[in-house]
């Protein structure tokens, strides 16, 4: 269908199209005037996503997520918020509303669910562009009721948001309280284990006692080393075949004095033998004195060697005693070392339990504070007020829309009538219908008469002008 054909159809059936348009507009006007007036009340809430948490002081990363505002919109539109609105307005306690519910559902389901569904149908939630403000609009037949519902949705949204925030905090608080009690019990058991171990082994200060016993072990080891040196020296002296070469003998003043007296008497005896003879009484007396001195020297030498033997035996016994004491002291130090290691293990258990208890206690305190807070990052920016002008129906807008739709409907009806009863309205229609070429076209009589009249008037005007 060409544009010319379309226009010819409209010209031929313009009355039908115009009638359809007028009926559409009239129907729209009547319906708009008969519909009950509805009023839209709106409340605005602002969501603060940049302030840190009031308890922890940290910036919550979830608030900066792109889907955070969309989540808030879903919360406002949720059944939980709608049920909270029903509770706030006490709609479920109204006898008239209960009767309406009985008539509509015959008592099936829950009244609060039915009311929440009705409220959600007239609710419109829109976020502002490039801001954190959310508009909550409710439409109803009563302006005061619409304002009350809009404000109730704003308050219910704040309450639900706070409950959603506090519910995990309460769970965390209960969990960390239980963990704190368990950590305290573990810490007390670790302290009791340490105290019982110290009482059982008589330990007051493990480190000081270990240091004392270690020093005592070192001192005993030093004494043993000294005694072993003395024993070795005494053994070497007692094994010496020549007693007069022993240092104690050579260094003894008495022995040296006796040796000097013997040397002097020997010299005197030699002289007496030469001058007086061997049988002279003086010579014999000198020999007797010499024999006495030698006997004294030998006795003194035996005493010194005997003292060396005694010193060796004493050193040997002392060495054995020190070796026994050293072994006992080593065993005591090993026991103390084991006890100190066990004490260190018990102390580490206490330190670990103490750290766990402190961490759990701190987290429990923070969770308890978070579970008791009544602060939220949402505030009512503009509360809803009862509107003075109805928002629906919009008569002018409906008329404009009806004109547009009526025009389309009228054109559609005209085309449908034309297609149902196809007529020839142009040469192109003949070509399409007969599939034959058109040799000529004769205008309608009305057209020819109009054309002749125009030519006559033109000639008359020309003659008058020449005259």
XYZ file of C-alpha atoms in Angstrom:
467
model
C 0.000 0.000 0.000
C 1.395 3.338 -1.073
C 1.062 6.607 0.779
C -1.447 7.863 -1.825
C -3.623 4.809 -1.345
C -3.419 5.202 2.445
C -4.473 8.847 2.237
C -7.338 8.017 -0.147
C -8.619 5.392 2.287
C -8.483 7.859 5.167
C -10.290 10.507 3.108
C -12.975 8.042 2.198
C -13.454 6.700 5.718
C -12.576 9.751 7.788
C -15.972 9.719 9.454
C -15.366 6.280 10.952
C -11.896 7.287 12.181
C -13.201 10.557 13.621
C -16.092 8.751 15.342
C -13.677 6.239 16.871
C -11.470 9.078 18.119
C -14.397 10.913 19.670
C -15.705 7.766 21.363
C -12.239 7.004 22.780
C -11.759 10.511 24.143
C -15.293 10.643 25.563
C -14.889 7.269 27.232
C -11.559 8.326 28.718
C -13.025 11.559 30.064
C -16.006 9.784 31.616
C -13.895 7.077 33.188
C -11.360 9.621 34.499
C -14.137 11.639 36.098
C -15.783 8.576 37.606
C -12.594 7.073 39.046
C -12.004 7.813 42.753
C -9.351 10.385 43.483
C -6.075 9.055 44.777
C -3.451 10.963 46.735
C 0.297 10.285 46.761
C 2.332 11.131 49.856
C 6.108 10.883 49.805
C 8.776 10.648 52.485
C 12.503 10.952 51.825
C 15.249 9.138 53.756
C 18.991 9.671 53.438
C 21.517 6.829 53.716
C 24.935 7.819 55.064
C 27.552 5.563 53.463
C 30.681 7.597 54.258
C 30.625 7.919 58.043
C 32.615 5.270 59.982
C 30.965 2.763 62.267
C 29.984 4.341 65.590
C 31.332 1.431 67.681
C 34.404 0.161 65.869
C 35.315 3.447 64.175
C 36.047 1.602 60.925
C 34.728 2.372 57.472
C 32.427 -0.462 56.388
C 33.433 -1.499 52.878
C 30.023 -3.007 52.155
C 28.404 0.433 52.203
C 30.644 1.571 49.349
C 29.641 -1.339 47.102
C 27.728 -0.459 43.906
C 24.772 -2.652 44.869
C 24.326 -1.174 48.345
C 21.602 1.314 47.376
C 19.791 -1.348 45.321
C 19.838 -3.563 48.405
C 18.255 -0.767 50.447
C 15.490 -0.423 47.859
C 14.818 -4.160 48.085
C 14.663 -3.910 51.886
C 12.014 -1.185 51.692
C 9.988 -3.262 49.214
C 10.365 -6.459 51.266
C 7.568 -8.289 53.053
C 9.314 -7.796 56.380
C 9.156 -4.013 56.075
C 5.518 -4.129 54.943
C 4.607 -6.314 57.936
C 6.440 -3.880 60.196
C 4.288 -1.070 58.744
C 1.127 -3.062 59.513
C 2.354 -3.485 63.105
C 3.294 0.184 63.463
C -0.123 1.368 62.210
C -1.947 -1.390 64.137
C -3.965 -2.177 61.042
C -4.301 -5.825 62.055
C -6.187 -4.734 65.186
C -8.933 -2.926 63.277
C -12.256 -4.785 63.296
C -13.290 -3.281 59.955
C -10.089 -4.433 58.286
C -10.484 -7.877 59.822
C -13.987 -8.084 58.358
C -12.682 -7.036 54.934
C -10.067 -9.758 55.146
C -12.702 -12.333 56.054
C -14.849 -11.292 53.104
C -11.925 -11.279 50.668
C -10.160 -14.500 51.705
C -12.766 -16.395 53.775
C -10.224 -16.498 56.575
C -7.468 -18.190 54.578
C -3.871 -17.255 55.266
C -2.676 -14.581 57.665
C -4.189 -11.152 58.061
C -0.798 -9.443 58.321
C 0.383 -11.057 55.071
C -2.773 -9.926 53.269
C -2.380 -6.362 54.510
C 1.317 -6.302 53.676
C 0.542 -7.416 50.117
C -2.047 -4.656 49.728
C 0.374 -2.007 50.983
C 3.131 -3.169 48.634
C 0.865 -2.767 45.598
C 0.544 1.013 46.142
C 4.148 1.561 47.208
C 6.661 3.246 44.926
C 10.315 3.490 46.002
C 12.753 5.487 43.897
C 16.429 6.297 44.566
C 17.671 9.744 43.658
C 20.228 10.064 40.913
C 23.829 10.513 42.067
C 22.799 10.864 45.708
C 22.003 8.717 48.738
C 18.417 9.911 49.130
C 15.559 7.431 48.683
C 11.991 8.591 48.024
C 9.201 6.486 49.517
C 5.819 7.237 47.882
C 2.469 5.703 48.785
C -0.772 6.234 46.910
C -4.178 5.952 48.567
C -7.689 7.336 48.488
C -7.249 9.095 51.842
C -4.464 11.752 51.918
C -3.940 11.431 55.662
C -3.716 7.643 55.443
C -1.281 7.887 52.525
C 0.973 10.220 54.552
C 0.792 7.916 57.582
C 1.725 4.863 55.498
C 4.640 6.657 53.818
C 6.023 7.779 57.177
C 5.419 4.286 58.583
C 7.396 2.756 55.712
C 10.273 5.164 56.417
C 10.282 4.300 60.123
C 9.831 0.583 59.452
C 12.748 0.694 57.014
C 14.942 2.246 59.703
C 13.814 -0.349 62.258
C 14.298 -3.288 59.898
C 17.715 -1.998 58.841
C 18.692 -1.677 62.489
C 17.403 -5.196 63.226
C 19.324 -6.598 60.263
C 22.426 -4.928 61.613
C 21.895 -5.972 65.223
C 20.863 -9.577 64.570
C 24.403 -10.710 63.579
C 25.850 -8.610 66.430
C 23.584 -10.394 68.931
C 24.614 -13.764 67.541
C 28.269 -12.750 67.705
C 27.802 -11.487 71.264
C 26.276 -14.790 72.386
C 28.994 -16.748 70.574
C 31.865 -14.700 72.001
C 30.349 -14.817 75.502
C 30.412 -18.597 75.313
C 33.941 -18.555 73.927
C 35.027 -16.152 76.671
C 33.698 -18.476 79.357
C 35.486 -21.411 77.716
C 38.722 -19.398 77.483
C 38.414 -18.353 81.149
C 37.919 -21.994 82.186
C 40.944 -23.035 80.132
C 43.053 -20.258 81.680
C 42.012 -21.250 85.208
C 42.862 -24.898 84.520
C 46.283 -23.918 83.165
C 46.982 -21.795 86.246
C 45.827 -24.583 88.538
C 48.066 -27.071 86.709
C 51.080 -24.777 87.177
C 50.318 -24.189 90.843
C 49.807 -27.920 91.516
C 53.063 -28.786 89.791
C 54.990 -26.198 91.814
C 53.451 -27.443 95.076
C 54.144 -31.069 94.192
C 57.821 -30.414 93.476
C 58.322 -27.706 96.103
C 59.247 -25.071 93.537
C 59.088 -21.436 94.531
C 61.394 -19.909 91.973
C 62.508 -22.323 89.307
C 64.976 -19.976 87.632
C 66.791 -18.978 90.862
C 66.940 -22.562 92.041
C 68.270 -23.743 88.702
C 70.930 -21.001 88.700
C 72.007 -21.916 92.232
C 72.266 -25.619 91.465
C 74.124 -24.896 88.216
C 76.626 -22.718 90.078
C 77.013 -25.449 92.677
C 77.635 -28.002 89.915
C 80.287 -25.796 88.380
C 81.962 -25.289 91.766
C 81.962 -29.046 92.476
C 83.397 -29.700 89.028
C 86.149 -27.131 89.697
C 86.961 -28.708 93.073
C 87.105 -32.157 91.504
C 89.474 -30.895 88.847
C 91.742 -29.414 91.546
C 91.683 -32.582 93.653
C 92.414 -34.724 90.603
C 95.480 -32.557 89.951
C 96.666 -32.963 93.540
C 96.091 -36.732 93.374
C 98.081 -37.014 90.180
C 100.939 -34.980 91.701
C 100.955 -37.053 94.906
C 100.915 -40.273 92.911
C 103.917 -39.117 90.890
C 105.828 -38.243 94.059
C 105.053 -41.504 95.819
C 106.158 -43.469 92.759
C 109.534 -41.689 92.755
C 112.315 -44.173 93.772
C 114.636 -41.540 95.215
C 112.951 -40.005 98.193
C 115.631 -37.370 98.662
C 114.792 -35.866 95.273
C 111.205 -35.187 96.201
C 110.453 -31.484 96.249
C 109.033 -31.535 99.787
C 112.234 -33.271 101.030
C 114.489 -30.928 99.135
C 112.601 -27.885 100.318
C 112.358 -28.938 103.977
C 114.491 -26.625 106.236
C 115.004 -29.426 108.780
C 116.274 -31.848 106.154
C 118.540 -29.213 104.699
C 119.845 -28.392 108.195
C 120.499 -32.073 108.912
C 122.269 -32.433 105.586
C 124.449 -29.448 106.411
C 125.264 -30.869 109.886
C 126.084 -34.247 108.356
C 128.344 -32.633 105.798
C 130.131 -30.668 108.528
C 130.542 -33.805 110.752
C 131.772 -35.816 107.807
C 134.396 -33.183 107.136
C 135.303 -33.085 110.836
C 135.407 -36.899 110.961
C 137.717 -37.040 107.994
C 140.027 -34.546 109.646
C 139.879 -36.455 112.924
C 140.734 -39.707 111.229
C 143.751 -38.101 109.709
C 144.948 -36.261 112.768
C 143.818 -38.449 115.631
C 143.175 -41.836 114.128
C 140.102 -44.038 113.906
C 140.205 -45.239 117.447
C 140.474 -41.900 119.088
C 137.534 -41.131 121.354
C 136.821 -37.905 119.575
C 136.709 -39.716 116.262
C 134.394 -42.317 117.696
C 132.176 -39.615 119.160
C 132.027 -37.876 115.776
C 131.088 -41.143 114.100
C 128.336 -41.640 116.668
C 127.023 -38.126 116.110
C 127.192 -38.636 112.370
C 125.223 -41.855 112.650
C 122.643 -40.090 114.775
C 122.260 -37.261 112.254
C 121.869 -39.690 109.382
C 119.260 -41.585 111.337
C 117.418 -38.333 111.956
C 117.672 -37.412 108.244
C 116.328 -40.788 107.236
C 113.497 -40.523 109.755
C 112.641 -37.017 108.583
C 112.717 -38.168 104.985
C 110.399 -41.044 105.841
C 108.032 -38.629 107.544
C 107.889 -36.449 104.430
C 107.320 -39.387 102.117
C 104.740 -40.721 104.556
C 102.948 -37.380 104.481
C 102.962 -37.555 100.665
C 101.352 -40.981 100.873
C 98.794 -39.654 103.322
C 98.104 -36.704 101.065
C 97.597 -39.082 98.129
C 95.157 -41.259 100.038
C 93.234 -38.235 101.294
C 93.134 -36.750 97.779
C 91.976 -40.068 96.402
C 89.161 -40.262 98.916
C 88.278 -36.627 98.324
C 88.257 -37.271 94.592
C 85.840 -40.145 95.039
C 83.604 -38.026 97.257
C 83.618 -35.161 94.763
C 82.862 -37.550 91.912
C 79.858 -38.862 93.841
C 78.772 -35.332 94.703
C 79.256 -34.265 91.093
C 77.127 -37.151 89.833
C 74.413 -36.362 92.354
C 74.576 -32.660 91.455
C 74.318 -33.475 87.739
C 71.267 -35.612 88.410
C 69.739 -32.798 90.472
C 70.463 -30.259 87.733
C 68.947 -32.574 85.117
C 65.837 -32.954 87.260
C 65.648 -29.201 87.709
C 66.159 -28.711 83.982
C 63.293 -31.103 83.258
C 61.143 -29.351 85.835
C 61.994 -25.983 84.305
C 61.051 -27.246 80.831
C 57.758 -28.555 82.177
C 57.190 -25.260 83.959
C 57.908 -23.387 80.729
C 55.350 -25.551 78.937
C 52.787 -24.821 81.642
C 53.642 -21.113 81.529
C 53.258 -21.042 77.739
C 49.896 -22.733 78.133
C 48.922 -19.981 80.570
C 50.191 -17.253 78.228
C 48.332 -18.762 75.271
C 45.157 -19.125 77.330
C 45.599 -15.557 78.597
C 45.935 -14.159 75.080
C 42.921 -16.140 73.901
C 40.883 -14.978 76.892
C 41.826 -11.335 76.354
C 40.992 -11.516 72.620
C 37.659 -13.239 73.256
C 36.831 -10.851 76.085
C 37.580 -7.801 73.938
C 35.582 -9.152 71.015
C 32.704 -10.099 73.328
C 32.644 -6.588 74.784
C 32.619 -5.009 71.332
C 29.890 -7.368 70.103
C 27.840 -6.670 73.213
C 28.077 -2.925 72.609
C 27.190 -3.390 68.932
C 24.178 -5.546 69.849
C 22.850 -2.839 72.190
C 23.329 0.184 69.956
C 20.288 1.970 68.537
C 22.187 4.080 66.034
C 21.854 3.607 62.295
C 23.190 5.301 59.189
C 19.661 6.103 57.948
C 17.689 9.230 58.814
C 14.387 10.708 57.659
C 15.175 13.673 55.453
C 11.630 14.845 54.658
C 8.635 13.298 56.427
C 5.472 12.796 54.388
C 2.562 15.203 54.772
C -1.049 14.862 53.644
C -1.249 16.063 49.992
C -3.891 18.669 49.139
C -4.100 17.810 45.436
C -4.897 14.370 44.144
C -2.312 12.609 41.993
C -4.726 10.273 40.186
C -6.601 10.334 37.905
C -4.746 12.834 35.705
C -7.550 13.992 33.421
C -5.481 16.142 31.067
C -2.793 13.486 30.666
C -5.429 10.831 30.118
C -7.147 12.990 27.444
C -3.863 13.502 25.609
C -3.143 9.806 25.730
C -6.691 9.013 24.601
C -6.323 11.374 21.636
C -3.176 9.579 20.564
C -4.627 6.131 21.123
C -7.986 7.143 19.583
C -6.228 8.373 16.469
C -4.352 5.103 16.121
C -7.524 3.137 16.818
C -9.526 5.170 14.269
C -6.891 4.648 11.594
C -6.822 0.966 12.425
C -10.635 0.660 12.193
C -10.653 2.496 8.838
C -7.978 0.188 7.443
C -9.789 -2.901 8.733
C -13.067 -1.789 7.100
C -11.248 -1.071 3.853
C -9.576 -4.456 3.854
C -12.899 -6.156 4.614
C -14.613 -4.345 1.652
C -11.882 -3.429 -0.833
C -12.778 -0.648 -3.317
C -11.071 0.995 -6.276
C -10.015 4.467 -5.324
C -7.148 5.119 -7.778
C -5.577 3.929 -10.988
C -3.059 2.034 -8.933
C -5.885 -0.014 -7.389
C -7.018 -1.068 -10.930
C -3.507 -2.087 -11.848
C -3.230 -4.195 -8.709
C -6.716 -5.682 -9.084
C -6.735 -6.453 -12.894
C -3.012 -6.664 -13.539
C -3.580 -4.553 -16.745
C -2.057 -1.229 -17.769
C -4.165 1.938 -17.485
C -4.591 3.843 -20.798
C -6.332 6.944 -19.418
C -8.168 8.412 -16.463
C -11.380 10.493 -16.459
C -11.867 12.877 -13.574
C -15.113 12.918 -11.697
C -17.973 15.199 -12.831
C -17.681 17.299 -9.775
C -14.066 17.868 -10.550
C -14.797 18.797 -14.178
C -17.568 21.228 -13.176
C -15.307 22.907 -10.680
C -12.561 23.213 -13.300
C -14.989 24.755 -15.914
C -16.328 27.245 -13.387
C -12.832 28.393 -12.570
C -12.034 28.911 -16.285
C -15.259 31.001 -16.838
C -14.521 33.271 -13.912
C -11.031 33.782 -15.186
C -12.263 34.830 -18.677
C -14.823 37.263 -17.209
C -12.211 38.919 -15.097
C -9.946 39.347 -18.146
C -12.714 40.984 -20.302
C -13.638 43.447 -17.581
C -10.054 44.449 -17.248
C -9.727 45.253 -21.016
C -12.961 47.316 -20.974
